[in-house]
Short mmCIF file of N, CA, C and O in Angstrom, two decimals:
data_model
loop_
_atom_site.label_atom_id
_atom_site.label_comp_id
_atom_site.label_asym_id
_atom_site.label_seq_id
_atom_site.Cartn_x
_atom_site.Cartn_y
_atom_site.Cartn_z
N UNK M 1 -22.06 76.92 -0.32
CA UNK M 1 -21.22 75.80 -0.37
C UNK M 1 -22.12 74.80 0.36
O UNK M 1 -22.84 74.94 1.28
N UNK M 2 -21.92 73.57 -0.18
CA UNK M 2 -22.39 72.24 0.53
C UNK M 2 -21.31 71.65 1.22
O UNK M 2 -20.18 71.39 0.73
N UNK M 3 -21.65 71.30 2.48
CA UNK M 3 -20.55 70.70 3.35
C UNK M 3 -21.03 69.52 4.12
O UNK M 3 -22.07 69.56 4.69
N UNK M 4 -20.25 68.41 4.24
CA UNK M 4 -20.44 67.34 5.11
C UNK M 4 -19.24 66.88 5.80
O UNK M 4 -18.12 67.31 5.26
N UNK M 5 -19.40 66.38 7.04
CA UNK M 5 -18.11 66.02 7.73
C UNK M 5 -18.38 64.74 8.47
O UNK M 5 -19.44 64.43 8.77
N UNK M 6 -17.28 63.98 8.84
CA UNK M 6 -17.45 62.87 9.61
C UNK M 6 -16.01 62.41 10.16
O UNK M 6 -15.09 62.71 9.44
N UNK M 7 -15.88 61.67 11.19
CA UNK M 7 -14.70 61.11 11.71
C UNK M 7 -14.38 59.65 11.20
O UNK M 7 -15.35 58.97 11.49
N UNK M 8 -13.33 59.54 10.54
CA UNK M 8 -13.20 58.17 10.06
C UNK M 8 -11.95 57.49 10.59
O UNK M 8 -11.01 58.18 11.06
N UNK M 9 -11.99 56.24 10.75
CA UNK M 9 -10.96 55.43 11.35
C UNK M 9 -9.90 55.04 10.44
O UNK M 9 -9.41 53.94 10.28
N UNK M 10 -9.36 56.06 9.76
CA UNK M 10 -8.21 55.98 8.81
C UNK M 10 -7.23 57.14 9.16
O UNK M 10 -7.64 58.12 9.59
N UNK M 11 -5.97 56.80 8.64
CA UNK M 11 -5.00 57.78 8.73
C UNK M 11 -5.11 58.88 7.68
O UNK M 11 -5.56 58.65 6.64
N UNK M 12 -4.47 60.15 7.95
CA UNK M 12 -4.60 61.13 6.96
C UNK M 12 -4.04 60.86 5.61
O UNK M 12 -4.60 61.01 4.49
N UNK M 13 -2.80 60.18 5.51
CA UNK M 13 -2.22 59.77 4.30
C UNK M 13 -2.99 58.89 3.54
O UNK M 13 -3.14 58.91 2.24
N UNK M 14 -3.60 57.86 4.19
CA UNK M 14 -4.59 56.76 3.57
C UNK M 14 -5.65 57.63 2.98
O UNK M 14 -5.99 57.21 1.68
N UNK M 15 -6.37 58.49 3.64
CA UNK M 15 -7.40 59.30 3.01
C UNK M 15 -7.13 60.18 1.90
O UNK M 15 -7.85 60.22 0.97
N UNK M 16 -5.95 60.72 2.03
CA UNK M 16 -5.43 61.73 0.88
C UNK M 16 -5.39 60.95 -0.50
O UNK M 16 -5.74 61.43 -1.53
N UNK M 17 -4.79 59.76 -0.36
CA UNK M 17 -4.61 58.91 -1.47
C UNK M 17 -6.00 58.63 -2.05
O UNK M 17 -6.22 58.47 -3.26
N UNK M 18 -7.02 58.29 -1.31
CA UNK M 18 -8.33 57.90 -1.69
C UNK M 18 -9.13 59.08 -2.35
O UNK M 18 -9.97 58.92 -3.28
N UNK M 19 -8.76 60.25 -1.90
CA UNK M 19 -9.65 61.53 -2.32
C UNK M 19 -9.16 62.24 -3.43
O UNK M 19 -9.77 63.07 -4.22
N UNK M 20 -7.79 61.90 -4.02
CA UNK M 20 -7.12 62.55 -4.94
C UNK M 20 -7.81 62.79 -6.27
O UNK M 20 -7.82 63.76 -7.01
N UNK M 21 -8.50 61.85 -6.59
CA UNK M 21 -9.18 61.66 -7.99
C UNK M 21 -10.67 62.37 -8.08
O UNK M 21 -11.01 62.42 -9.13
N UNK M 22 -11.04 62.96 -7.00
CA UNK M 22 -12.32 63.63 -7.10
C UNK M 22 -12.18 65.20 -7.42
O UNK M 22 -11.55 65.86 -6.68
N UNK M 23 -12.71 65.63 -8.61
CA UNK M 23 -12.51 66.91 -9.18
C UNK M 23 -13.45 67.91 -8.37
O UNK M 23 -14.65 67.60 -8.10
N UNK M 24 -13.09 69.08 -8.16
CA UNK M 24 -13.91 70.10 -7.59
C UNK M 24 -14.18 70.05 -6.14
O UNK M 24 -14.98 70.65 -5.63
N UNK M 25 -13.51 69.08 -5.32
CA UNK M 25 -13.90 68.82 -4.12
C UNK M 25 -12.88 69.44 -3.15
O UNK M 25 -11.73 69.25 -3.32
N UNK M 26 -13.23 70.33 -2.20
CA UNK M 26 -12.48 70.79 -1.15
C UNK M 26 -12.35 69.88 0.01
O UNK M 26 -13.35 69.51 0.54
N UNK M 27 -11.29 69.51 0.50
CA UNK M 27 -11.20 68.55 1.62
C UNK M 27 -10.26 69.08 2.61
O UNK M 27 -9.27 69.73 2.43
N UNK M 28 -10.81 69.02 3.91
CA UNK M 28 -9.91 69.46 5.06
C UNK M 28 -10.05 68.23 6.04
O UNK M 28 -10.95 67.54 6.20
N UNK M 29 -8.77 68.04 6.60
CA UNK M 29 -8.57 66.83 7.47
C UNK M 29 -7.85 67.23 8.69
O UNK M 29 -6.96 67.99 8.61
N UNK M 30 -8.22 66.62 9.74
CA UNK M 30 -7.47 66.91 11.13
C UNK M 30 -7.56 65.58 12.00
O UNK M 30 -8.62 65.01 12.14
N UNK M 31 -6.57 65.21 12.52
CA UNK M 31 -6.41 64.02 13.38
C UNK M 31 -7.31 64.36 14.68
O UNK M 31 -7.24 65.56 15.26
N UNK M 32 -8.20 63.59 15.11
CA UNK M 32 -9.12 63.70 16.21
C UNK M 32 -9.22 62.46 16.89
O UNK M 32 -9.89 61.55 16.41
N UNK M 33 -8.62 62.36 17.99
CA UNK M 33 -8.55 61.12 18.78
C UNK M 33 -8.02 59.87 18.03
O UNK M 33 -7.00 59.99 17.73
N UNK M 34 -8.87 58.95 17.86
CA UNK M 34 -8.37 57.74 17.20
C UNK M 34 -8.74 57.68 15.61
O UNK M 34 -8.47 56.78 15.01
N UNK M 35 -9.13 58.80 15.16
CA UNK M 35 -9.55 58.86 13.74
C UNK M 35 -9.12 60.26 13.17
O UNK M 35 -8.30 60.92 13.57
N UNK M 36 -9.64 60.45 11.94
CA UNK M 36 -9.39 61.63 11.15
C UNK M 36 -10.64 62.31 10.84
O UNK M 36 -11.58 61.72 10.29
N UNK M 37 -10.78 63.56 11.22
CA UNK M 37 -12.07 64.29 11.00
C UNK M 37 -11.87 64.77 9.60
O UNK M 37 -10.93 65.44 9.08
N UNK M 38 -12.86 64.42 8.69
CA UNK M 38 -12.79 64.83 7.27
C UNK M 38 -14.02 65.67 6.95
O UNK M 38 -15.07 65.28 7.12
N UNK M 39 -13.77 66.84 6.32
CA UNK M 39 -14.76 67.79 5.90
C UNK M 39 -14.74 67.89 4.45
O UNK M 39 -13.49 68.14 3.91
N UNK M 40 -15.79 67.67 3.63
CA UNK M 40 -15.92 67.66 2.22
C UNK M 40 -16.71 68.98 1.97
O UNK M 40 -17.79 69.11 2.63
N UNK M 41 -16.34 69.75 1.01
CA UNK M 41 -17.11 71.01 0.46
C UNK M 41 -17.14 71.08 -0.98
O UNK M 41 -16.05 70.72 -1.64
N UNK M 42 -18.20 71.41 -1.52
CA UNK M 42 -18.28 71.69 -3.00
C UNK M 42 -19.19 72.95 -3.19
O UNK M 42 -20.01 73.20 -2.29
N UNK M 43 -19.05 73.65 -4.34
CA UNK M 43 -19.84 74.76 -4.48
C UNK M 43 -21.20 74.45 -5.01
O UNK M 43 -21.37 73.26 -5.48
N UNK M 44 -22.15 75.29 -4.81
CA UNK M 44 -23.56 74.88 -5.16
C UNK M 44 -23.79 74.55 -6.61
O UNK M 44 -24.53 73.72 -6.96
N UNK M 45 -22.96 75.11 -7.54
CA UNK M 45 -23.12 74.92 -8.95
C UNK M 45 -22.21 73.74 -9.43
O UNK M 45 -22.02 73.61 -10.61
N UNK M 46 -21.65 72.86 -8.43
CA UNK M 46 -20.72 71.85 -8.93
C UNK M 46 -21.49 70.59 -9.52
O UNK M 46 -20.89 69.87 -10.25
N UNK M 47 -22.68 70.43 -9.34
CA UNK M 47 -23.58 69.42 -9.77
C UNK M 47 -23.65 68.27 -8.81
O UNK M 47 -24.30 67.31 -8.95
N UNK M 48 -22.86 68.41 -7.67
CA UNK M 48 -22.95 67.47 -6.67
C UNK M 48 -23.70 67.94 -5.40
O UNK M 48 -23.83 69.12 -5.25
N UNK M 49 -24.54 67.08 -4.70
CA UNK M 49 -25.30 67.42 -3.52
C UNK M 49 -24.89 66.85 -2.44
O UNK M 49 -23.92 66.03 -2.38
N UNK M 50 -25.55 67.04 -1.38
CA UNK M 50 -25.26 66.43 0.02
C UNK M 50 -25.19 64.97 0.05
O UNK M 50 -24.30 64.30 0.52
N UNK M 51 -26.19 64.30 -0.71
CA UNK M 51 -26.12 62.83 -0.82
C UNK M 51 -24.86 62.36 -1.53
O UNK M 51 -24.28 61.27 -1.16
N UNK M 52 -24.36 63.02 -2.50
CA UNK M 52 -23.15 62.64 -3.24
C UNK M 52 -22.07 62.84 -2.23
O UNK M 52 -21.13 61.91 -2.43
N UNK M 53 -21.85 63.82 -1.54
CA UNK M 53 -20.84 63.96 -0.66
C UNK M 53 -20.79 62.90 0.53
O UNK M 53 -19.88 62.33 0.95
N UNK M 54 -22.07 62.50 0.98
CA UNK M 54 -22.08 61.42 1.97
C UNK M 54 -21.77 60.13 1.32
O UNK M 54 -21.16 59.29 2.19
N UNK M 55 -22.04 59.86 0.21
CA UNK M 55 -21.72 58.66 -0.54
C UNK M 55 -20.15 58.61 -0.70
O UNK M 55 -19.50 57.52 -0.44
N UNK M 56 -19.44 59.67 -1.00
CA UNK M 56 -18.00 59.77 -0.90
C UNK M 56 -17.50 59.45 0.34
O UNK M 56 -16.55 58.57 0.62
N UNK M 57 -18.07 59.91 1.54
CA UNK M 57 -17.43 59.68 2.86
C UNK M 57 -17.82 58.24 3.17
O UNK M 57 -16.85 57.56 3.73
N UNK M 58 -18.89 57.59 2.90
CA UNK M 58 -19.20 56.23 2.94
C UNK M 58 -18.12 55.36 2.20
O UNK M 58 -17.72 54.40 2.79
N UNK M 59 -17.72 55.75 1.02
CA UNK M 59 -16.76 54.95 0.24
C UNK M 59 -15.36 55.12 1.04
O UNK M 59 -14.58 54.18 1.07
N UNK M 60 -15.10 56.35 1.57
CA UNK M 60 -13.86 56.51 2.17
C UNK M 60 -13.81 55.62 3.54
O UNK M 60 -12.63 55.17 3.93
N UNK M 61 -14.84 55.42 4.20
CA UNK M 61 -14.95 54.78 5.30
C UNK M 61 -14.77 53.19 5.17
O UNK M 61 -14.36 52.44 6.21
N UNK M 62 -15.04 52.70 3.99
CA UNK M 62 -14.97 51.22 3.78
C UNK M 62 -13.44 50.67 3.86
O UNK M 62 -12.57 51.37 3.55
N UNK M 63 -13.28 49.51 4.45
CA UNK M 63 -11.90 49.00 4.43
C UNK M 63 -11.24 48.83 3.10
O UNK M 63 -12.04 48.33 2.17
N UNK M 64 -10.10 49.22 2.98
CA UNK M 64 -9.37 49.14 1.59
C UNK M 64 -8.59 47.80 1.63
O UNK M 64 -8.48 47.29 0.38
N UNK M 65 -8.10 47.43 2.68
CA UNK M 65 -7.23 46.21 2.69
C UNK M 65 -7.73 45.12 3.75
O UNK M 65 -8.25 45.63 4.73
N UNK M 66 -7.62 43.89 3.47
CA UNK M 66 -8.17 43.00 4.36
C UNK M 66 -6.86 42.28 4.94
O UNK M 66 -5.92 42.03 4.31
N UNK M 67 -6.88 42.33 6.43
CA UNK M 67 -5.57 41.88 6.98
C UNK M 67 -5.32 40.36 6.85
O UNK M 67 -4.05 40.06 6.79
N UNK M 68 -6.29 39.46 6.46
CA UNK M 68 -6.16 38.15 6.12
C UNK M 68 -6.85 37.72 4.97
O UNK M 68 -8.02 38.14 4.67
N UNK M 69 -6.10 37.03 4.11
CA UNK M 69 -6.95 36.64 2.86
C UNK M 69 -7.31 35.17 2.93
O UNK M 69 -6.67 34.36 3.57
#
């Protein structure tokens, strides 16, 4: 298994909504302090590598809504 994790400053429901569309990805989330600890895992033969999982975490960490337009 390939695994990466990071604490993100988003709520668990918000993150679940963003991760739903990724096939073959195992996601574990837990509230930790002011953020949510997100762990992503895929099998070795999935075709995804650690850089791909890091890119997914980067995308999840980006702000989705802007408070002022």
